[in-house]
Amino acid sequence: MAFVGSVPGVKVRNGGRGSGCRRWVMAEKSAVAEKGKGTAKDVFLDTLLEIRQPVSPLAESLREKGESALRLATPPGGKTEEWRFTNINELYKQAFVAPESSQPDGSTAGYFSDEASIRVLFTNGAFSEELSDDLTSLEGVKIGRLGDFSSDEVERVLRVTMGKTTGTEKGGFFAQLNAACSTDVFVISVGDDVVVDKPVQLVFGSSQGPDAEAFVVSHPRIVVLTGRSSSVSVVEHHTSASPSFTNVCTSASVGDNSKLNYSVINESKEETYQISTVQLDAGRDSTASLLSVGAGGQFSRTTASVDLVDTGSHGEVLGLGLSKDRRIVDLTSDIIHSSPHCTSNQLQKNIATDRSRTIFRGKVIVTSKGKGTESEQLCRSLLLSKRATVDAIPSLEIDTDDVKCSHGATVADLEEEQIFYITARGLTTEQARFLLMRSFVEEVLNAVPLPDCKERVLDIVKSIPATIDDDDEKKGLFMSV
């Protein structure tokens, strides 16, 4: 067992794999020891590197590049611009354990959808072959670990995932940490002219660690490749019920005239931290779409990048943040118009109550090559408690003239007049609020590709009216820039 407490200076058992990085880690630990103290960030990074699992030989180059990037990296905090509104310091203070078991904690039971074409289970970030569907059942689609692919295919997978994340500004610290700690790469490859009618569902669960208060750590790595004139929908579905920290990184290359819908849906229980980095490249006349639903966990963040790399491509980002209690839900995204005559659309809906916080930082970047760009961006939020906080920061960065771009943000409460009108027809105040909230989220909720998952998210929306304090006279804090 590898275990470490959250107290700076605690000794870690079981060294990490990779002698080069181990020497670096131990040198850093020695330097910290000489100073007589270590910050929570120091201990966090050292711990996660020490307790990581053995790496697949085919993924060694990925780990080496991640280690190299981390030598120059610092865990983000309040002074890091991309994390300025997102308090991640509590994560650094936790105790962490390496996975001991590949048996799920039961949280995944009932989450496999009958509407999915293939259902794949990951326990503590590791692919559970015996608990997943037959991966060879889809004609024209190849799914599996790196070792299931030819050398040429492996080279392409590594080129995509290493070029998009480690050592790049777009990937950021947690993508680099994922590269340094991931043990393998899980690949979904769709051939030319292949249309997958039903979504591929990736279900992420966890097992209980040896210490009930320690967080089990995992770093899944996913690559999605589509050929020409193909179409596929992939759902990254988080369902953990026991304390866990899941740091997942996905890279996707969308072929010419193809379509990829990628969804990140978090329905985990309260004591979980989930960070998803998703980076999509859209080829000529293709569509790359991302849906992010933060409806569970103590902390949920999706960092997204949609790069329109060839003429005529389209990018779409839809988001729904449902925060209650003390939950933090964050969507930070870039849509990059790096080719002419591309289009994009972004819509974010947030609901915040109790002492929770939702953050939206969305940037549309139009480079000098992005002539003929058309882009729309909008964030709408409901702020339902005087103790809740909403941060809405849509922005445009334009480096050319011939564009049509718009962006905006609204923050509001439910209209008392509308509630009165509904209750006058015999419904309770809670029922009236739910109807208004349902109407508010419907536009994004309809994009959830799995009907049973959509119903569970709707149940979470239905639970929110009961948390609203009618005595709230002063509304919560919000920032819109």
Short mmCIF file of C-alpha atoms in Angstrom, two decimals:
data_model
loop_
_atom_site.label_atom_id
_atom_site.label_comp_id
_atom_site.label_asym_id
_atom_site.label_seq_id
_atom_site.Cartn_x
_atom_site.Cartn_y
_atom_site.Cartn_z
CA MET A 1 0.00 0.00 0.00
CA ALA A 2 1.15 3.51 -0.75
CA PHE A 3 -0.28 6.11 1.61
CA VAL A 4 0.52 9.63 2.59
CA GLY A 5 -1.12 12.09 4.94
CA SER A 6 -1.76 15.71 4.14
CA VAL A 7 0.76 17.07 6.65
CA PRO A 8 3.83 18.69 5.02
CA GLY A 9 6.95 16.63 5.51
CA VAL A 10 5.21 13.28 5.94
CA LYS A 11 7.21 10.35 4.64
CA VAL A 12 5.89 8.40 1.65
CA ARG A 13 6.28 4.66 1.26
CA ASN A 14 6.71 2.87 -2.08
CA GLY A 15 8.66 4.93 -4.58
CA GLY A 16 7.21 6.01 -7.92
CA ARG A 17 8.17 4.38 -11.19
CA GLY A 18 10.63 6.04 -13.55
CA SER A 19 14.14 6.45 -12.17
CA GLY A 20 14.76 9.84 -13.78
CA CYS A 21 11.68 11.39 -12.26
CA ARG A 22 12.29 9.60 -8.96
CA ARG A 23 15.73 11.20 -8.68
CA TRP A 24 14.16 14.57 -9.42
CA VAL A 25 11.38 14.04 -6.86
CA MET A 26 13.82 12.95 -4.17
CA ALA A 27 16.07 15.92 -4.93
CA GLU A 28 13.11 18.24 -4.60
CA LYS A 29 12.12 16.56 -1.33
CA SER A 30 15.66 17.03 -0.02
CA ALA A 31 15.56 20.71 -0.90
CA VAL A 32 12.25 21.09 0.92
CA ALA A 33 13.62 19.20 3.92
CA GLU A 34 16.64 21.51 4.08
CA LYS A 35 14.30 24.47 4.33
CA GLY A 36 12.52 22.72 7.17
CA LYS A 37 9.06 22.96 5.64
CA GLY A 38 7.05 22.17 2.52
CA THR A 39 3.93 23.82 1.20
CA ALA A 40 0.71 21.91 0.61
CA LYS A 41 1.39 22.22 -3.13
CA ASP A 42 4.85 20.68 -2.73
CA VAL A 43 3.47 17.72 -0.80
CA PHE A 44 0.57 17.31 -3.24
CA LEU A 45 2.81 17.05 -6.30
CA ASP A 46 5.45 14.89 -4.63
CA THR A 47 2.80 12.55 -3.26
CA LEU A 48 1.04 11.98 -6.56
CA LEU A 49 4.32 11.26 -8.32
CA GLU A 50 5.39 8.86 -5.57
CA ILE A 51 2.21 6.76 -5.52
CA ARG A 52 1.70 6.46 -9.29
CA GLN A 53 1.37 3.02 -10.81
CA PRO A 54 3.71 1.24 -13.31
CA VAL A 55 3.48 2.53 -16.86
CA SER A 56 2.83 0.51 -20.01
CA PRO A 57 6.01 0.28 -22.13
CA LEU A 58 4.17 1.88 -25.07
CA ALA A 59 3.30 4.92 -22.95
CA GLU A 60 6.77 5.52 -21.51
CA SER A 61 7.48 8.42 -23.88
CA LEU A 62 4.27 10.12 -22.71
CA ARG A 63 5.30 9.77 -19.08
CA GLU A 64 8.78 11.10 -19.79
CA LYS A 65 7.38 14.16 -21.53
CA GLY A 66 5.00 14.76 -18.63
CA GLU A 67 7.86 14.53 -16.16
CA SER A 68 9.88 17.00 -18.20
CA ALA A 69 6.97 19.47 -18.32
CA LEU A 70 6.38 19.23 -14.57
CA ARG A 71 9.94 20.29 -13.81
CA LEU A 72 8.94 23.79 -14.93
CA ALA A 73 5.36 23.68 -13.63
CA THR A 74 3.74 24.78 -10.40
CA PRO A 75 0.33 23.62 -9.15
CA PRO A 76 -2.15 26.43 -9.81
CA GLY A 77 -3.57 28.64 -7.08
CA GLY A 78 -5.36 31.92 -6.54
CA LYS A 79 -2.61 33.90 -8.28
CA THR A 80 -2.81 31.75 -11.43
CA GLU A 81 -4.97 33.65 -13.90
CA GLU A 82 -6.82 30.60 -15.26
CA TRP A 83 -7.67 29.54 -11.68
CA ARG A 84 -8.23 32.95 -10.11
CA PHE A 85 -11.91 32.33 -9.35
CA THR A 86 -11.59 28.61 -8.58
CA ASN A 87 -10.48 27.66 -5.07
CA ILE A 88 -8.53 24.42 -5.46
CA ASN A 89 -6.51 24.75 -2.26
CA GLU A 90 -8.66 22.21 -0.40
CA LEU A 91 -7.54 19.53 -2.87
CA TYR A 92 -3.89 20.13 -1.99
CA LYS A 93 -4.62 19.53 1.72
CA GLN A 94 -6.14 16.07 1.29
CA ALA A 95 -4.58 12.69 1.98
CA PHE A 96 -4.15 10.42 -1.06
CA VAL A 97 -3.76 6.71 -1.68
CA ALA A 98 -2.88 4.68 -4.73
CA PRO A 99 -5.58 2.27 -5.97
CA GLU A 100 -5.40 -1.16 -4.34
CA SER A 101 -8.35 -2.81 -6.04
CA SER A 102 -9.88 -2.92 -9.51
CA GLN A 103 -13.29 -3.78 -8.06
CA PRO A 104 -15.74 -0.86 -8.19
CA ASP A 105 -17.41 0.41 -5.02
CA GLY A 106 -20.89 -0.21 -6.42
CA SER A 107 -21.36 3.39 -7.52
CA THR A 108 -21.41 2.35 -11.17
CA ALA A 109 -24.35 -0.01 -10.67
CA GLY A 110 -27.32 1.30 -12.60
CA TYR A 111 -25.33 3.82 -14.62
CA PHE A 112 -24.75 1.60 -17.66
CA SER A 113 -27.21 2.89 -20.23
CA ASP A 114 -29.26 0.67 -22.52
CA GLU A 115 -29.07 3.47 -25.09
CA ALA A 116 -25.28 3.18 -25.46
CA SER A 117 -23.66 1.22 -28.31
CA ILE A 118 -20.76 0.10 -26.08
CA ARG A 119 -20.34 0.56 -22.33
CA VAL A 120 -16.82 0.66 -20.91
CA LEU A 121 -16.05 0.63 -17.18
CA PHE A 122 -13.00 2.24 -15.61
CA THR A 123 -12.29 1.52 -11.94
CA ASN A 124 -9.79 3.90 -10.36
CA GLY A 125 -8.90 5.00 -13.88
CA ALA A 126 -8.05 1.48 -15.09
CA PHE A 127 -9.99 -0.23 -17.86
CA SER A 128 -12.07 -3.13 -16.45
CA GLU A 129 -12.28 -5.52 -19.38
CA GLU A 130 -14.34 -8.18 -17.59
CA LEU A 131 -17.01 -5.65 -16.56
CA SER A 132 -17.23 -3.89 -19.93
CA ASP A 133 -19.05 -4.74 -23.14
CA ASP A 134 -17.36 -6.53 -26.03
CA LEU A 135 -15.18 -3.83 -27.58
CA THR A 136 -15.14 -5.54 -30.99
CA SER A 137 -18.91 -5.39 -31.53
CA LEU A 138 -18.92 -2.17 -33.58
CA GLU A 139 -17.95 -2.59 -37.23
CA GLY A 140 -15.39 -0.05 -38.39
CA VAL A 141 -14.57 1.05 -34.82
CA LYS A 142 -11.49 -0.06 -32.91
CA ILE A 143 -11.47 0.41 -29.13
CA GLY A 144 -8.85 -0.61 -26.60
CA ARG A 145 -5.53 0.11 -24.94
CA LEU A 146 -2.32 1.05 -26.74
CA GLY A 147 -1.21 -2.58 -26.86
CA ASP A 148 -4.26 -3.46 -28.96
CA PHE A 149 -3.10 -1.23 -31.83
CA SER A 150 -0.41 -1.54 -34.49
CA SER A 151 2.87 0.37 -34.25
CA ASP A 152 1.72 2.93 -36.86
CA GLU A 153 -1.54 3.46 -34.96
CA VAL A 154 0.29 3.82 -31.65
CA GLU A 155 2.57 6.42 -33.21
CA ARG A 156 -0.45 8.43 -34.36
CA VAL A 157 -2.14 8.18 -30.95
CA LEU A 158 0.95 9.41 -29.15
CA ARG A 159 1.43 12.20 -31.67
CA VAL A 160 -2.11 13.43 -31.01
CA THR A 161 -2.05 13.17 -27.21
CA MET A 162 1.49 14.44 -26.71
CA GLY A 163 1.11 17.32 -29.10
CA LYS A 164 -2.09 18.54 -27.52
CA THR A 165 -1.36 18.43 -23.81
CA THR A 166 2.08 18.05 -22.25
CA GLY A 167 4.24 21.12 -22.24
CA THR A 168 1.63 23.29 -23.94
CA GLU A 169 -0.26 26.30 -22.63
CA LYS A 170 -3.58 24.75 -23.63
CA GLY A 171 -3.02 21.58 -21.62
CA GLY A 172 -2.02 23.24 -18.38
CA PHE A 173 -0.70 21.75 -15.17
CA PHE A 174 -3.22 18.95 -14.70
CA ALA A 175 -2.79 17.67 -18.25
CA GLN A 176 0.94 17.57 -17.62
CA LEU A 177 0.40 15.81 -14.29
CA ASN A 178 -1.83 13.30 -16.08
CA ALA A 179 0.91 12.58 -18.62
CA ALA A 180 3.46 12.07 -15.87
CA CYS A 181 1.20 9.70 -13.91
CA SER A 182 -1.00 7.90 -16.46
CA THR A 183 -0.25 4.23 -16.98
CA ASP A 184 -1.72 3.70 -20.45
CA VAL A 185 -3.87 5.34 -23.13
CA PHE A 186 -7.41 4.22 -23.94
CA VAL A 187 -8.20 4.73 -27.62
CA ILE A 188 -11.40 5.01 -29.65
CA SER A 189 -10.66 4.97 -33.38
CA VAL A 190 -13.47 5.37 -35.92
CA GLY A 191 -12.74 4.50 -39.55
CA ASP A 192 -13.64 6.39 -42.71
CA ASP A 193 -17.34 6.59 -43.64
CA VAL A 194 -18.42 5.00 -40.33
CA VAL A 195 -21.47 6.37 -38.51
CA VAL A 196 -22.00 5.16 -34.94
CA ASP A 197 -25.69 5.67 -34.19
CA LYS A 198 -25.56 5.30 -30.39
CA PRO A 199 -23.06 6.83 -27.95
CA VAL A 200 -19.98 5.08 -26.61
CA GLN A 201 -20.28 5.36 -22.82
CA LEU A 202 -17.16 5.50 -20.63
CA VAL A 203 -18.18 5.04 -16.97
CA PHE A 204 -15.65 6.07 -14.29
CA GLY A 205 -16.04 4.67 -10.78
CA SER A 206 -13.75 4.14 -7.81
CA SER A 207 -13.10 1.62 -5.06
CA GLN A 208 -12.88 2.38 -1.38
CA GLY A 209 -9.32 3.05 -0.25
CA PRO A 210 -7.70 1.52 2.86
CA ASP A 211 -8.40 4.76 4.72
CA ALA A 212 -12.00 5.96 4.53
CA GLU A 213 -10.89 9.60 4.56
CA ALA A 214 -8.13 9.28 1.97
CA PHE A 215 -8.75 10.06 -1.70
CA VAL A 216 -8.02 7.36 -4.28
CA VAL A 217 -6.13 8.95 -7.19
CA SER A 218 -6.39 8.09 -10.90
CA HIS A 219 -5.17 9.67 -14.13
CA PRO A 220 -7.05 8.18 -17.13
CA ARG A 221 -5.83 9.15 -20.60
CA ILE A 222 -8.22 8.98 -23.58
CA VAL A 223 -7.71 9.55 -27.30
CA VAL A 224 -10.52 9.71 -29.87
CA LEU A 225 -9.70 9.54 -33.59
CA THR A 226 -12.22 9.82 -36.41
CA GLY A 227 -11.63 9.15 -40.08
CA ARG A 228 -13.15 11.05 -43.01
CA SER A 229 -16.95 11.43 -43.22
CA SER A 230 -17.55 9.63 -39.93
CA SER A 231 -19.65 10.36 -36.86
CA VAL A 232 -19.50 9.27 -33.21
CA SER A 233 -20.69 10.40 -29.78
CA VAL A 234 -18.62 9.65 -26.65
CA VAL A 235 -19.80 10.14 -23.05
CA GLU A 236 -17.25 10.49 -20.23
CA HIS A 237 -19.44 9.64 -17.23
CA HIS A 238 -18.22 10.11 -13.63
CA THR A 239 -20.14 8.18 -10.95
CA SER A 240 -17.77 7.66 -7.98
CA ALA A 241 -19.36 7.25 -4.55
CA SER A 242 -16.22 7.03 -2.38
CA PRO A 243 -13.52 9.71 -1.83
CA SER A 244 -11.52 10.04 -5.04
CA PHE A 245 -9.54 12.44 -7.19
CA THR A 246 -9.92 11.73 -10.91
CA ASN A 247 -7.68 13.71 -13.25
CA VAL A 248 -8.66 12.67 -16.76
CA CYS A 249 -7.25 14.02 -20.02
CA THR A 250 -8.82 13.56 -23.46
CA SER A 251 -7.40 14.47 -26.87
CA ALA A 252 -9.40 14.09 -30.08
CA SER A 253 -8.67 14.56 -33.76
CA VAL A 254 -11.79 14.95 -35.90
CA GLY A 255 -11.30 14.01 -39.56
CA ASP A 256 -12.49 15.99 -42.57
CA ASN A 257 -16.27 16.17 -42.98
CA SER A 258 -16.75 14.26 -39.72
CA LYS A 259 -18.62 14.88 -36.49
CA LEU A 260 -17.65 14.23 -32.88
CA ASN A 261 -19.89 14.88 -29.88
CA TYR A 262 -17.94 14.54 -26.65
CA SER A 263 -19.74 14.81 -23.28
CA VAL A 264 -18.33 15.12 -19.76
CA ILE A 265 -21.03 14.35 -17.17
CA ASN A 266 -20.30 14.34 -13.45
CA GLU A 267 -22.83 12.59 -11.20
CA SER A 268 -20.35 11.63 -8.48
CA LYS A 269 -21.10 11.84 -4.77
CA GLU A 270 -20.05 14.74 -2.57
CA GLU A 271 -16.52 13.76 -1.50
CA THR A 272 -14.93 13.60 -4.94
CA TYR A 273 -12.69 15.87 -6.98
CA GLN A 274 -12.91 15.60 -10.76
CA ILE A 275 -10.81 17.53 -13.27
CA SER A 276 -11.29 16.84 -16.98
CA THR A 277 -9.07 18.34 -19.66
CA VAL A 278 -10.65 17.99 -23.11
CA GLN A 279 -8.95 19.12 -26.30
CA LEU A 280 -10.58 18.72 -29.69
CA ASP A 281 -9.10 19.40 -33.15
CA ALA A 282 -11.63 19.89 -35.97
CA GLY A 283 -10.58 19.19 -39.57
CA ARG A 284 -11.97 20.63 -42.79
CA ASP A 285 -15.79 20.95 -42.85
CA SER A 286 -16.03 18.96 -39.62
CA THR A 287 -17.90 19.54 -36.34
CA ALA A 288 -16.39 19.18 -32.87
CA SER A 289 -18.91 19.52 -30.05
CA LEU A 290 -18.41 19.40 -26.28
CA LEU A 291 -21.08 19.09 -23.59
CA SER A 292 -20.07 19.60 -19.94
CA VAL A 293 -22.53 18.83 -17.12
CA GLY A 294 -21.29 19.48 -13.59
CA ALA A 295 -23.97 18.01 -11.32
CA GLY A 296 -22.00 16.13 -8.69
CA GLY A 297 -18.88 15.96 -6.59
CA GLN A 298 -17.31 18.42 -4.19
CA PHE A 299 -15.25 19.94 -6.98
CA SER A 300 -15.85 19.60 -10.72
CA ARG A 301 -13.86 21.37 -13.42
CA THR A 302 -13.72 20.92 -17.17
CA THR A 303 -10.92 22.68 -19.02
CA ALA A 304 -11.74 22.60 -22.73
CA SER A 305 -10.05 23.63 -25.94
CA VAL A 306 -11.72 23.37 -29.35
CA ASP A 307 -9.31 24.20 -32.15
CA LEU A 308 -10.79 24.80 -35.60
CA VAL A 309 -7.69 23.87 -37.56
CA ASP A 310 -9.06 23.75 -41.11
CA THR A 311 -11.44 25.67 -43.34
CA GLY A 312 -15.18 25.38 -42.80
CA SER A 313 -15.05 23.61 -39.44
CA HIS A 314 -17.55 24.23 -36.64
CA GLY A 315 -17.07 24.16 -32.88
CA GLU A 316 -19.75 23.99 -30.23
CA VAL A 317 -19.50 24.07 -26.43
CA LEU A 318 -22.56 23.57 -24.22
CA GLY A 319 -22.36 23.63 -20.45
CA LEU A 320 -24.60 23.13 -17.43
CA GLY A 321 -23.41 23.86 -13.90
CA LEU A 322 -25.63 22.79 -10.99
CA SER A 323 -24.11 23.77 -7.67
CA LYS A 324 -25.57 23.43 -4.19
CA ASP A 325 -24.25 22.94 -0.65
CA ARG A 326 -20.55 23.99 -0.97
CA ARG A 327 -19.94 22.52 -4.40
CA ILE A 328 -17.64 24.23 -6.92
CA VAL A 329 -18.47 23.76 -10.61
CA ASP A 330 -16.16 25.27 -13.22
CA LEU A 331 -16.07 25.34 -17.01
CA THR A 332 -13.03 27.04 -18.53
CA SER A 333 -12.84 26.93 -22.31
CA ASP A 334 -11.08 28.23 -25.40
CA ILE A 335 -12.55 28.07 -28.90
CA ILE A 336 -9.76 28.85 -31.33
CA HIS A 337 -10.50 29.98 -34.88
CA SER A 338 -7.15 29.29 -36.55
CA SER A 339 -8.52 28.83 -40.10
CA PRO A 340 -10.80 30.91 -42.37
CA HIS A 341 -14.59 30.62 -42.63
CA CYS A 342 -15.15 28.68 -39.41
CA THR A 343 -18.10 29.02 -37.05
CA SER A 344 -18.65 28.40 -33.36
CA ASN A 345 -21.35 28.59 -30.74
CA GLN A 346 -21.14 28.45 -26.95
CA LEU A 347 -23.98 28.40 -24.43
CA GLN A 348 -23.52 27.99 -20.67
CA LYS A 349 -26.32 27.68 -18.08
CA ASN A 350 -25.62 27.82 -14.33
CA ILE A 351 -27.73 27.44 -11.18
CA ALA A 352 -26.11 28.27 -7.83
CA THR A 353 -27.64 28.01 -4.36
CA ASP A 354 -26.63 27.46 -0.71
CA ARG A 355 -22.91 28.33 -0.32
CA SER A 356 -21.86 26.97 -3.70
CA ARG A 357 -19.98 28.57 -6.56
CA THR A 358 -20.14 28.28 -10.34
CA ILE A 359 -17.44 29.62 -12.63
CA PHE A 360 -17.57 30.18 -16.37
CA ARG A 361 -14.50 31.45 -18.20
CA GLY A 362 -15.06 31.19 -21.92
CA LYS A 363 -12.76 32.70 -24.51
CA VAL A 364 -13.18 32.84 -28.27
CA ILE A 365 -9.83 33.38 -29.98
CA VAL A 366 -9.74 34.47 -33.62
CA THR A 367 -6.22 34.37 -35.05
CA SER A 368 -4.96 36.38 -37.99
CA LYS A 369 -5.85 33.40 -40.23
CA GLY A 370 -9.46 33.31 -39.02
CA LYS A 371 -11.07 35.54 -41.65
CA GLY A 372 -14.79 35.03 -42.15
CA THR A 373 -15.29 33.81 -38.58
CA GLU A 374 -18.79 33.74 -37.12
CA SER A 375 -19.08 33.12 -33.38
CA GLU A 376 -21.68 33.48 -30.64
CA GLN A 377 -21.10 33.09 -26.91
CA LEU A 378 -23.58 33.44 -24.04
CA CYS A 379 -23.61 32.55 -20.34
CA ARG A 380 -26.86 32.72 -18.35
CA SER A 381 -26.95 32.07 -14.60
CA LEU A 382 -29.55 31.76 -11.84
CA LEU A 383 -28.25 32.94 -8.46
CA LEU A 384 -30.64 31.65 -5.79
CA SER A 385 -28.93 32.31 -2.47
CA LYS A 386 -27.30 35.26 -0.73
CA ARG A 387 -24.35 32.98 0.12
CA ALA A 388 -23.79 31.57 -3.39
CA THR A 389 -21.40 32.98 -5.97
CA VAL A 390 -21.47 33.11 -9.75
CA ASP A 391 -18.47 34.17 -11.86
CA ALA A 392 -19.25 34.68 -15.56
CA ILE A 393 -16.37 35.85 -17.75
CA PRO A 394 -17.04 35.52 -21.50
CA SER A 395 -14.36 37.11 -23.66
CA LEU A 396 -13.22 37.66 -27.23
CA GLU A 397 -9.66 37.88 -28.54
CA ILE A 398 -9.70 38.92 -32.19
CA ASP A 399 -6.67 39.42 -34.43
CA THR A 400 -8.35 40.05 -37.80
CA ASP A 401 -11.09 42.23 -39.28
CA ASP A 402 -13.60 40.15 -41.24
CA VAL A 403 -15.53 38.56 -38.34
CA LYS A 404 -19.00 38.44 -36.79
CA CYS A 405 -18.64 37.78 -33.06
CA SER A 406 -20.85 38.37 -30.06
CA HIS A 407 -20.67 37.50 -26.38
CA GLY A 408 -22.59 38.23 -23.21
CA ALA A 409 -23.60 37.13 -19.72
CA THR A 410 -26.65 37.48 -17.49
CA VAL A 411 -27.12 36.75 -13.80
CA ALA A 412 -30.61 36.79 -12.29
CA ASP A 413 -32.99 35.28 -9.76
CA LEU A 414 -36.27 33.54 -10.49
CA GLU A 415 -39.03 36.06 -11.22
CA GLU A 416 -41.42 36.40 -8.26
CA GLU A 417 -44.19 37.40 -10.64
CA GLN A 418 -43.82 34.17 -12.59
CA ILE A 419 -43.80 32.13 -9.37
CA PHE A 420 -46.98 33.91 -8.22
CA TYR A 421 -48.68 33.25 -11.55
CA ILE A 422 -47.91 29.51 -11.37
CA THR A 423 -48.86 29.09 -7.69
CA ALA A 424 -52.15 30.86 -8.38
CA ARG A 425 -53.05 27.79 -10.45
CA GLY A 426 -52.70 25.39 -7.56
CA LEU A 427 -49.00 24.43 -7.60
CA THR A 428 -46.69 24.83 -4.62
CA THR A 429 -43.85 27.32 -4.57
CA GLU A 430 -41.31 24.48 -4.93
CA GLN A 431 -43.17 23.08 -7.93
CA ALA A 432 -43.30 26.51 -9.51
CA ARG A 433 -39.57 27.03 -9.03
CA PHE A 434 -38.82 23.62 -10.52
CA LEU A 435 -40.89 24.36 -13.62
CA LEU A 436 -39.00 27.61 -14.15
CA MET A 437 -35.63 25.93 -13.58
CA ARG A 438 -36.51 23.10 -15.93
CA SER A 439 -37.38 25.60 -18.64
CA PHE A 440 -34.10 27.40 -17.94
CA VAL A 441 -31.87 24.31 -18.35
CA GLU A 442 -33.88 22.56 -21.10
CA GLU A 443 -31.84 23.94 -23.98
CA VAL A 444 -28.62 22.39 -22.67
CA LEU A 445 -30.22 19.34 -21.06
CA ASN A 446 -31.70 18.24 -24.39
CA ALA A 447 -28.14 17.77 -25.66
CA VAL A 448 -27.42 15.00 -23.10
CA PRO A 449 -27.16 11.93 -25.38
CA LEU A 450 -28.32 9.30 -22.85
CA PRO A 451 -32.02 9.59 -21.81
CA ASP A 452 -31.59 7.89 -18.42
CA CYS A 453 -28.68 10.18 -17.60
CA LYS A 454 -30.77 13.18 -18.61
CA GLU A 455 -33.52 12.09 -16.20
CA ARG A 456 -31.05 11.79 -13.29
CA VAL A 457 -29.69 15.27 -13.97
CA LEU A 458 -33.26 16.54 -14.08
CA ASP A 459 -33.84 14.92 -10.67
CA ILE A 460 -30.92 16.98 -9.34
CA VAL A 461 -32.56 20.12 -10.72
CA LYS A 462 -35.78 19.04 -9.01
CA SER A 463 -33.97 18.83 -5.65
CA ILE A 464 -32.71 22.42 -5.79
CA PRO A 465 -35.94 24.33 -4.94
CA ALA A 466 -36.02 22.72 -1.49
CA THR A 467 -32.63 24.32 -0.71
CA ILE A 468 -33.80 27.88 -1.41
CA ASP A 469 -34.27 30.06 1.67
CA ASP A 470 -37.32 32.29 1.28
CA ASP A 471 -35.82 34.74 3.75
CA ASP A 472 -32.88 35.50 1.47
CA GLU A 473 -33.21 39.24 0.94
CA LYS A 474 -29.68 39.94 -0.16
CA LYS A 475 -28.70 38.06 -3.27
CA GLY A 476 -25.40 36.31 -3.70
CA LEU A 477 -22.19 37.56 -5.19
CA PHE A 478 -21.59 37.55 -8.88
CA MET A 479 -19.00 38.79 -11.31
CA SER A 480 -19.53 39.35 -14.99
CA VAL A 481 -16.74 40.86 -17.05
#
